[in-house]
Amino acid sequence: MMHEQLDISGLVKRFGGLTALNSVDMTVGSGELLGLIGPNGSGKTTLLNIVSGYYKADGGSINFERRPVLGHAPHQLARQGIGRSFQVTKIFRRLTVLQNMLVAGLSDGAQSQSEATDRAMGLLRDLKLERLAHERASSLSGGQGKLLEFARIMMLSPKIVLLDEPFGGVHPELKRFMHDHIRKWNDSGVTIILISHDMGSIFDLCQRVVTLSYGDIICDGTPEETRNDPAVLDAYLGDHHGAA
Ligand SMILES: Nc1ncnc2c1ncn2[C@@H]1O[C@H](COP(=O)(O)OP(=O)(O)O)[C@@H](O)[C@H]1O
Ligand SMILES: [Mg+2]
């Protein structure tokens, strides 16, 4: 059965006078595929940044598999099984595709060079990037860059993957391919939190959707419940930044 894998309690984050997260409580079960939505500036990226160790919190607690998250660096949390992607892809353009994979895989010393290379080539094959393994990452298209980031996340065999707007600027065919991979990871037991403005993707992929507005959770329910929730409709209609 599902157990509580990620437990966020009373999480507060401020930037100067702005409260980006206002005492957020949220638990995520092992094996869930959870959508995280909300208008621009509602705190989605901030939440993922704290869970993955990139930002400090101003209050509250987070446990991942019953171990505290706050106070740990991103590389330590990655080693504990928290993987993430960024809204803007962070690939090393001067390195080859394979080298980009190895940078991720060797950082904790858990895998030998040959094990890491085998694993990297397998993941590149899955994502149809194998023939580009020895090309510089700068030669990849935007979509291929997204796929490289997907492949790279899996190098450390994460237990949970945090995806921040993975479909931004991605054409429909590639999006379907990414959907298939997200489902495949989830089917193999990886928990996923997916941030997206693409409601089609969210409602298609997720069993549960959490909606943030100005740093508060205003809805936590099924896609159906979310779609019909007056507070969610209100938050989006009141959004002047044009999030759809
Ligand atoms: N590093 C930062 N410094 C100052 N303000 C920030 C920073 N990161 C985010 N914010 C602010 O926090 C709020 C939430 O931002 P963010 O989490 O990026 O929202 P979302 O991802 O939902 O669009 C916004 O008002 C944003 O301007
Ligand atoms: Mg964001």
mmCIF file of C-alpha atoms and ligand atoms in Angstrom:
data_model
loop_
_atom_site.group_PDB
_atom_site.id
_atom_site.type_symbol
_atom_site.label_atom_id
_atom_site.label_comp_id
_atom_site.label_asym_id
_atom_site.label_seq_id
_atom_site.Cartn_x
_atom_site.Cartn_y
_atom_site.Cartn_z
ATOM 1 C CA MET A 1 0.000 0.000 0.000
ATOM 2 C CA MET A 2 0.913 3.637 -0.396
ATOM 3 C CA HIS A 3 2.718 5.139 2.564
ATOM 4 C CA GLU A 4 3.380 8.783 3.253
ATOM 5 C CA GLN A 5 6.681 9.452 1.568
ATOM 6 C CA LEU A 6 6.859 13.229 1.643
ATOM 7 C CA ASP A 7 5.389 15.087 4.586
ATOM 8 C CA ILE A 8 5.342 18.893 4.418
ATOM 9 C CA SER A 9 4.059 20.683 7.485
ATOM 10 C CA GLY A 10 3.572 24.400 8.175
ATOM 11 C CA LEU A 11 6.044 25.360 5.452
ATOM 12 C CA VAL A 12 6.718 29.095 5.287
ATOM 13 C CA LYS A 13 8.910 30.971 2.808
ATOM 14 C CA ARG A 14 9.313 34.727 2.637
ATOM 15 C CA PHE A 15 11.200 36.911 0.212
ATOM 16 C CA GLY A 16 11.545 40.225 2.022
ATOM 17 C CA GLY A 17 7.993 41.370 2.691
ATOM 18 C CA LEU A 18 6.462 38.835 0.314
ATOM 19 C CA THR A 19 5.104 35.565 1.690
ATOM 20 C CA ALA A 20 5.648 33.029 -1.094
ATOM 21 C CA LEU A 21 4.477 30.034 0.977
ATOM 22 C CA ASN A 22 2.058 30.633 3.803
ATOM 23 C CA SER A 23 2.148 27.613 6.132
ATOM 24 C CA VAL A 24 1.713 24.889 3.525
ATOM 25 C CA ASP A 25 0.681 21.401 4.702
ATOM 26 C CA MET A 26 0.836 18.595 2.186
ATOM 27 C CA THR A 27 1.596 14.892 2.202
ATOM 28 C CA VAL A 28 2.484 12.827 -0.821
ATOM 29 C CA GLY A 29 2.181 9.059 -0.847
ATOM 30 C CA SER A 30 4.810 6.770 -2.299
ATOM 31 C CA GLY A 31 3.909 6.079 -5.927
ATOM 32 C CA GLU A 32 1.597 9.050 -6.426
ATOM 33 C CA LEU A 33 1.581 11.117 -9.612
ATOM 34 C CA LEU A 34 0.596 14.499 -8.254
ATOM 35 C CA GLY A 35 -0.121 17.662 -10.223
ATOM 36 C CA LEU A 36 0.847 21.025 -8.737
ATOM 37 C CA ILE A 37 -0.900 23.959 -10.374
ATOM 38 C CA GLY A 38 -1.629 27.604 -9.675
ATOM 39 C CA PRO A 39 -1.311 30.998 -11.349
ATOM 40 C CA ASN A 40 2.096 32.528 -11.992
ATOM 41 C CA GLY A 41 3.780 33.552 -8.747
ATOM 42 C CA SER A 42 1.629 31.274 -6.557
ATOM 43 C CA GLY A 43 4.686 29.509 -5.079
ATOM 44 C CA LYS A 44 4.951 26.275 -7.090
ATOM 45 C CA THR A 45 8.625 26.568 -8.016
ATOM 46 C CA THR A 46 9.486 27.859 -4.543
ATOM 47 C CA LEU A 47 7.929 24.733 -3.024
ATOM 48 C CA LEU A 48 10.003 22.443 -5.254
ATOM 49 C CA ASN A 49 13.117 24.528 -4.589
ATOM 50 C CA ILE A 50 12.726 23.980 -0.856
ATOM 51 C CA VAL A 51 11.932 20.256 -1.128
ATOM 52 C CA SER A 52 15.061 19.764 -3.250
ATOM 53 C CA GLY A 53 17.312 21.863 -0.997
ATOM 54 C CA TYR A 54 17.846 24.896 -3.262
ATOM 55 C CA TYR A 55 16.053 27.368 -0.970
ATOM 56 C CA LYS A 56 15.989 27.598 2.817
ATOM 57 C CA ALA A 57 12.602 27.676 4.541
ATOM 58 C CA ASP A 58 11.560 30.290 7.071
ATOM 59 C CA GLY A 59 9.404 27.895 9.050
ATOM 60 C CA GLY A 60 7.839 24.466 9.134
ATOM 61 C CA SER A 61 9.235 21.006 8.498
ATOM 62 C CA ILE A 62 9.625 18.510 5.677
ATOM 63 C CA ASN A 63 10.298 14.803 6.005
ATOM 64 C CA PHE A 64 11.150 12.525 3.132
ATOM 65 C CA GLU A 65 10.890 8.848 4.046
ATOM 66 C CA ARG A 66 10.861 9.973 7.692
ATOM 67 C CA ARG A 67 14.169 11.837 7.387
ATOM 68 C CA PRO A 68 14.376 15.626 7.666
ATOM 69 C CA VAL A 69 14.885 17.535 4.417
ATOM 70 C CA LEU A 70 15.421 21.090 5.649
ATOM 71 C CA GLY A 71 19.061 21.945 6.218
ATOM 72 C CA HIS A 72 20.341 19.487 3.629
ATOM 73 C CA ALA A 73 22.069 20.457 0.392
ATOM 74 C CA PRO A 74 20.659 19.540 -3.030
ATOM 75 C CA HIS A 75 23.337 16.890 -3.698
ATOM 76 C CA GLN A 76 22.612 15.200 -0.355
ATOM 77 C CA LEU A 77 18.886 15.135 -1.087
ATOM 78 C CA ALA A 78 19.560 13.830 -4.599
ATOM 79 C CA ARG A 79 21.479 10.965 -3.026
ATOM 80 C CA GLN A 80 18.495 10.252 -0.747
ATOM 81 C CA GLY A 81 16.308 9.904 -3.827
ATOM 82 C CA ILE A 82 14.930 13.372 -4.562
ATOM 83 C CA GLY A 83 15.390 14.164 -8.266
ATOM 84 C CA ARG A 84 14.241 17.295 -10.049
ATOM 85 C CA SER A 85 14.110 19.192 -13.311
ATOM 86 C CA PHE A 86 14.280 22.953 -13.737
ATOM 87 C CA GLN A 87 11.933 25.355 -15.461
ATOM 88 C CA VAL A 88 14.939 26.449 -17.530
ATOM 89 C CA THR A 89 17.005 23.426 -18.597
ATOM 90 C CA LYS A 90 20.387 23.168 -16.887
ATOM 91 C CA ILE A 91 22.487 21.156 -19.279
ATOM 92 C CA PHE A 92 26.219 21.698 -19.771
ATOM 93 C CA ARG A 93 26.393 22.864 -23.368
ATOM 94 C CA ARG A 94 30.136 22.333 -23.860
ATOM 95 C CA LEU A 95 30.032 18.737 -22.622
ATOM 96 C CA THR A 96 28.833 15.833 -24.716
ATOM 97 C CA VAL A 97 25.437 14.280 -24.103
ATOM 98 C CA LEU A 98 27.083 11.276 -22.416
ATOM 99 C CA GLN A 99 29.309 13.506 -20.278
ATOM 100 C CA ASN A 100 26.197 15.375 -19.117
ATOM 101 C CA MET A 101 24.797 12.037 -17.969
ATOM 102 C CA LEU A 102 28.012 11.024 -16.198
ATOM 103 C CA VAL A 103 28.299 14.318 -14.318
ATOM 104 C CA ALA A 104 24.984 13.414 -12.684
ATOM 105 C CA GLY A 105 25.749 9.750 -12.199
ATOM 106 C CA LEU A 106 29.257 9.962 -10.782
ATOM 107 C CA SER A 107 28.695 12.825 -8.393
ATOM 108 C CA ASP A 108 28.056 10.572 -5.416
ATOM 109 C CA GLY A 109 30.677 7.937 -6.217
ATOM 110 C CA ALA A 110 28.120 5.142 -5.820
ATOM 111 C CA GLN A 111 28.630 3.842 -9.354
ATOM 112 C CA SER A 112 31.900 2.959 -11.115
ATOM 113 C CA GLN A 113 32.695 4.665 -14.413
ATOM 114 C CA SER A 114 31.700 1.616 -16.452
ATOM 115 C CA GLU A 115 28.492 1.012 -14.494
ATOM 116 C CA ALA A 116 27.580 4.657 -14.886
ATOM 117 C CA THR A 117 28.341 4.584 -18.626
ATOM 118 C CA ASP A 118 26.185 1.486 -19.111
ATOM 119 C CA ARG A 119 23.353 3.018 -17.173
ATOM 120 C CA ALA A 120 23.678 6.315 -19.054
ATOM 121 C CA MET A 121 23.629 4.625 -22.461
ATOM 122 C CA GLY A 122 20.555 2.608 -21.472
ATOM 123 C CA LEU A 123 18.700 5.738 -20.422
ATOM 124 C CA LEU A 124 19.782 7.590 -23.583
ATOM 125 C CA ARG A 125 18.486 4.634 -25.622
ATOM 126 C CA ASP A 126 15.102 4.828 -23.837
ATOM 127 C CA LEU A 127 14.850 8.496 -24.721
ATOM 128 C CA LYS A 128 16.095 8.038 -28.309
ATOM 129 C CA LEU A 129 19.250 10.060 -27.707
ATOM 130 C CA GLU A 130 21.735 7.201 -27.994
ATOM 131 C CA ARG A 131 23.081 8.214 -31.400
ATOM 132 C CA LEU A 132 23.785 11.703 -30.050
ATOM 133 C CA ALA A 133 25.779 10.420 -27.051
ATOM 134 C CA HIS A 134 29.090 11.812 -28.283
ATOM 135 C CA GLU A 135 27.758 15.091 -29.673
ATOM 136 C CA ARG A 136 28.134 18.280 -27.711
ATOM 137 C CA ALA A 137 24.969 19.172 -25.832
ATOM 138 C CA SER A 138 25.055 22.586 -27.559
ATOM 139 C CA SER A 139 24.095 20.831 -30.809
ATOM 140 C CA LEU A 140 20.814 19.502 -29.364
ATOM 141 C CA SER A 141 17.449 21.006 -30.250
ATOM 142 C CA GLY A 142 15.362 22.465 -27.437
ATOM 143 C CA GLY A 143 13.275 19.300 -27.312
ATOM 144 C CA GLN A 144 16.316 17.035 -27.247
ATOM 145 C CA GLY A 145 17.662 19.156 -24.391
ATOM 146 C CA LYS A 146 14.466 18.470 -22.453
ATOM 147 C CA LEU A 147 14.866 14.747 -23.097
ATOM 148 C CA LEU A 148 18.497 14.862 -21.952
ATOM 149 C CA GLU A 149 17.361 16.462 -18.732
ATOM 150 C CA PHE A 150 14.768 13.710 -18.330
ATOM 151 C CA ALA A 151 17.411 11.025 -18.903
ATOM 152 C CA ARG A 152 19.790 12.730 -16.500
ATOM 153 C CA ILE A 153 17.257 12.857 -13.668
ATOM 154 C CA MET A 154 17.067 9.059 -13.775
ATOM 155 C CA MET A 155 20.835 8.549 -13.395
ATOM 156 C CA LEU A 156 20.595 8.573 -9.605
ATOM 157 C CA SER A 157 17.541 6.261 -9.503
ATOM 158 C CA PRO A 158 15.329 8.779 -7.718
ATOM 159 C CA LYS A 159 12.410 7.709 -5.523
ATOM 160 C CA ILE A 160 10.603 10.968 -6.190
ATOM 161 C CA VAL A 161 10.928 13.240 -9.221
ATOM 162 C CA LEU A 162 9.961 16.917 -9.148
ATOM 163 C CA LEU A 163 9.200 18.236 -12.638
ATOM 164 C CA ASP A 164 8.931 22.000 -13.100
ATOM 165 C CA GLU A 165 7.109 22.910 -16.315
ATOM 166 C CA PRO A 166 8.668 20.144 -18.425
ATOM 167 C CA PHE A 167 6.360 20.806 -21.397
ATOM 168 C CA GLY A 168 7.140 24.493 -21.902
ATOM 169 C CA GLY A 169 7.783 25.101 -25.607
ATOM 170 C CA VAL A 170 7.560 21.387 -26.425
ATOM 171 C CA HIS A 171 5.709 20.302 -29.592
ATOM 172 C CA PRO A 172 2.765 17.868 -29.237
ATOM 173 C CA GLU A 173 4.539 14.739 -30.445
ATOM 174 C CA LEU A 174 7.425 15.225 -28.027
ATOM 175 C CA LYS A 175 4.961 16.024 -25.275
ATOM 176 C CA ARG A 176 3.259 12.670 -25.815
ATOM 177 C CA PHE A 177 6.650 10.957 -25.674
ATOM 178 C CA MET A 178 7.383 12.743 -22.379
ATOM 179 C CA HIS A 179 3.948 11.751 -21.037
ATOM 180 C CA ASP A 180 4.746 8.111 -21.835
ATOM 181 C CA HIS A 181 7.993 8.346 -19.898
ATOM 182 C CA ILE A 182 6.412 10.034 -16.912
ATOM 183 C CA ARG A 183 3.815 7.239 -16.807
ATOM 184 C CA LYS A 184 6.514 4.600 -17.195
ATOM 185 C CA TRP A 185 8.553 5.994 -14.308
ATOM 186 C CA ASN A 186 5.421 6.216 -12.184
ATOM 187 C CA ASP A 187 4.407 2.642 -13.092
ATOM 188 C CA SER A 188 7.828 1.488 -11.934
ATOM 189 C CA GLY A 189 7.133 3.014 -8.511
ATOM 190 C CA VAL A 190 8.668 6.488 -8.772
ATOM 191 C CA THR A 191 6.615 9.216 -7.085
ATOM 192 C CA ILE A 192 6.141 12.267 -9.291
ATOM 193 C CA ILE A 193 5.188 15.868 -8.596
ATOM 194 C CA LEU A 194 4.423 17.642 -11.846
ATOM 195 C CA ILE A 195 4.125 21.417 -12.181
ATOM 196 C CA SER A 196 2.488 22.454 -15.430
ATOM 197 C CA HIS A 197 0.321 25.189 -16.882
ATOM 198 C CA ASP A 198 -0.792 22.628 -19.443
ATOM 199 C CA MET A 199 -4.104 21.529 -17.933
ATOM 200 C CA GLY A 200 -4.523 18.834 -20.577
ATOM 201 C CA SER A 201 -1.315 17.182 -19.376
ATOM 202 C CA ILE A 202 -2.163 17.616 -15.705
ATOM 203 C CA PHE A 203 -5.678 16.206 -16.000
ATOM 204 C CA ASP A 204 -4.495 13.425 -18.284
ATOM 205 C CA LEU A 205 -1.586 12.245 -16.129
ATOM 206 C CA CYS A 206 -2.453 12.979 -12.508
ATOM 207 C CA GLN A 207 -4.816 11.229 -10.091
ATOM 208 C CA ARG A 208 -4.570 14.112 -7.640
ATOM 209 C CA VAL A 209 -4.069 17.826 -8.151
ATOM 210 C CA VAL A 210 -2.968 20.418 -5.577
ATOM 211 C CA THR A 211 -3.704 24.062 -6.420
ATOM 212 C CA LEU A 212 -1.708 26.938 -4.936
ATOM 213 C CA SER A 213 -2.735 30.579 -4.927
ATOM 214 C CA TYR A 214 -0.612 33.266 -3.263
ATOM 215 C CA GLY A 215 1.217 30.655 -1.210
ATOM 216 C CA ASP A 216 -1.871 28.829 0.090
ATOM 217 C CA ILE A 217 -3.309 25.490 -0.963
ATOM 218 C CA ILE A 218 -6.817 26.343 -2.146
ATOM 219 C CA CYS A 219 -7.757 22.917 -3.503
ATOM 220 C CA ASP A 220 -6.491 19.338 -3.114
ATOM 221 C CA GLY A 221 -8.546 16.823 -5.048
ATOM 222 C CA THR A 222 -9.115 14.749 -8.139
ATOM 223 C CA PRO A 223 -8.854 16.378 -11.581
ATOM 224 C CA GLU A 224 -12.668 16.407 -11.652
ATOM 225 C CA GLU A 225 -12.942 18.142 -8.267
ATOM 226 C CA THR A 226 -10.247 20.627 -9.243
ATOM 227 C CA ARG A 227 -11.878 21.498 -12.553
ATOM 228 C CA ASN A 228 -15.140 22.313 -10.780
ATOM 229 C CA ASP A 229 -13.754 24.092 -7.741
ATOM 230 C CA PRO A 230 -14.921 27.727 -7.534
ATOM 231 C CA ALA A 231 -11.743 28.839 -5.710
ATOM 232 C CA VAL A 232 -9.584 27.383 -8.482
ATOM 233 C CA LEU A 233 -11.635 29.087 -11.185
ATOM 234 C CA ASP A 234 -11.439 32.315 -9.232
ATOM 235 C CA ALA A 235 -7.647 32.107 -8.836
ATOM 236 C CA TYR A 236 -7.176 31.644 -12.556
ATOM 237 C CA LEU A 237 -9.681 34.289 -13.590
ATOM 238 C CA GLY A 238 -8.003 36.723 -11.208
ATOM 239 C CA ASP A 239 -4.573 35.975 -12.671
ATOM 240 C CA HIS A 240 -3.384 38.900 -14.724
ATOM 241 C CA HIS A 241 -0.192 37.168 -15.816
ATOM 242 C CA GLY A 242 -2.026 35.030 -18.300
ATOM 243 C CA ALA A 243 -1.495 31.532 -16.891
ATOM 244 C CA ALA A 244 -3.873 29.139 -18.594
HETATM 245 N N1 LIG B 1 14.606 34.109 -5.470
HETATM 246 C C1 LIG B 1 13.551 34.915 -5.274
HETATM 247 N N2 LIG B 1 13.702 36.167 -4.789
HETATM 248 C C2 LIG B 1 12.634 36.979 -4.577
HETATM 249 N N3 LIG B 1 11.358 36.614 -4.812
HETATM 250 C C3 LIG B 1 11.141 35.380 -5.305
HETATM 251 C C4 LIG B 1 12.227 34.467 -5.558
HETATM 252 N N4 LIG B 1 11.704 33.300 -6.035
HETATM 253 C C5 LIG B 1 10.377 33.482 -6.090
HETATM 254 N N5 LIG B 1 10.032 34.720 -5.648
HETATM 255 C C6 LIG B 1 8.662 35.247 -5.526
HETATM 256 O O1 LIG B 1 7.882 34.303 -4.827
HETATM 257 C C7 LIG B 1 6.588 34.182 -5.406
HETATM 258 C C8 LIG B 1 6.376 32.758 -5.865
HETATM 259 O O2 LIG B 1 7.230 32.510 -6.973
HETATM 260 P P1 LIG B 1 7.348 31.096 -7.670
HETATM 261 O O3 LIG B 1 7.490 30.055 -6.649
HETATM 262 O O4 LIG B 1 8.416 31.196 -8.701
HETATM 263 O O5 LIG B 1 5.903 30.984 -8.356
HETATM 264 P P2 LIG B 1 5.384 29.974 -9.493
HETATM 265 O O6 LIG B 1 6.428 28.938 -9.744
HETATM 266 O O7 LIG B 1 4.117 29.441 -8.933
HETATM 267 O O8 LIG B 1 5.126 30.833 -10.704
HETATM 268 C C9 LIG B 1 6.540 35.196 -6.553
HETATM 269 O O9 LIG B 1 5.944 36.372 -6.053
HETATM 270 C C10 LIG B 1 7.997 35.419 -6.877
HETATM 271 O O10 LIG B 1 8.206 36.700 -7.419
HETATM 272 MG MG MG B 2 7.498 28.457 -11.491
#
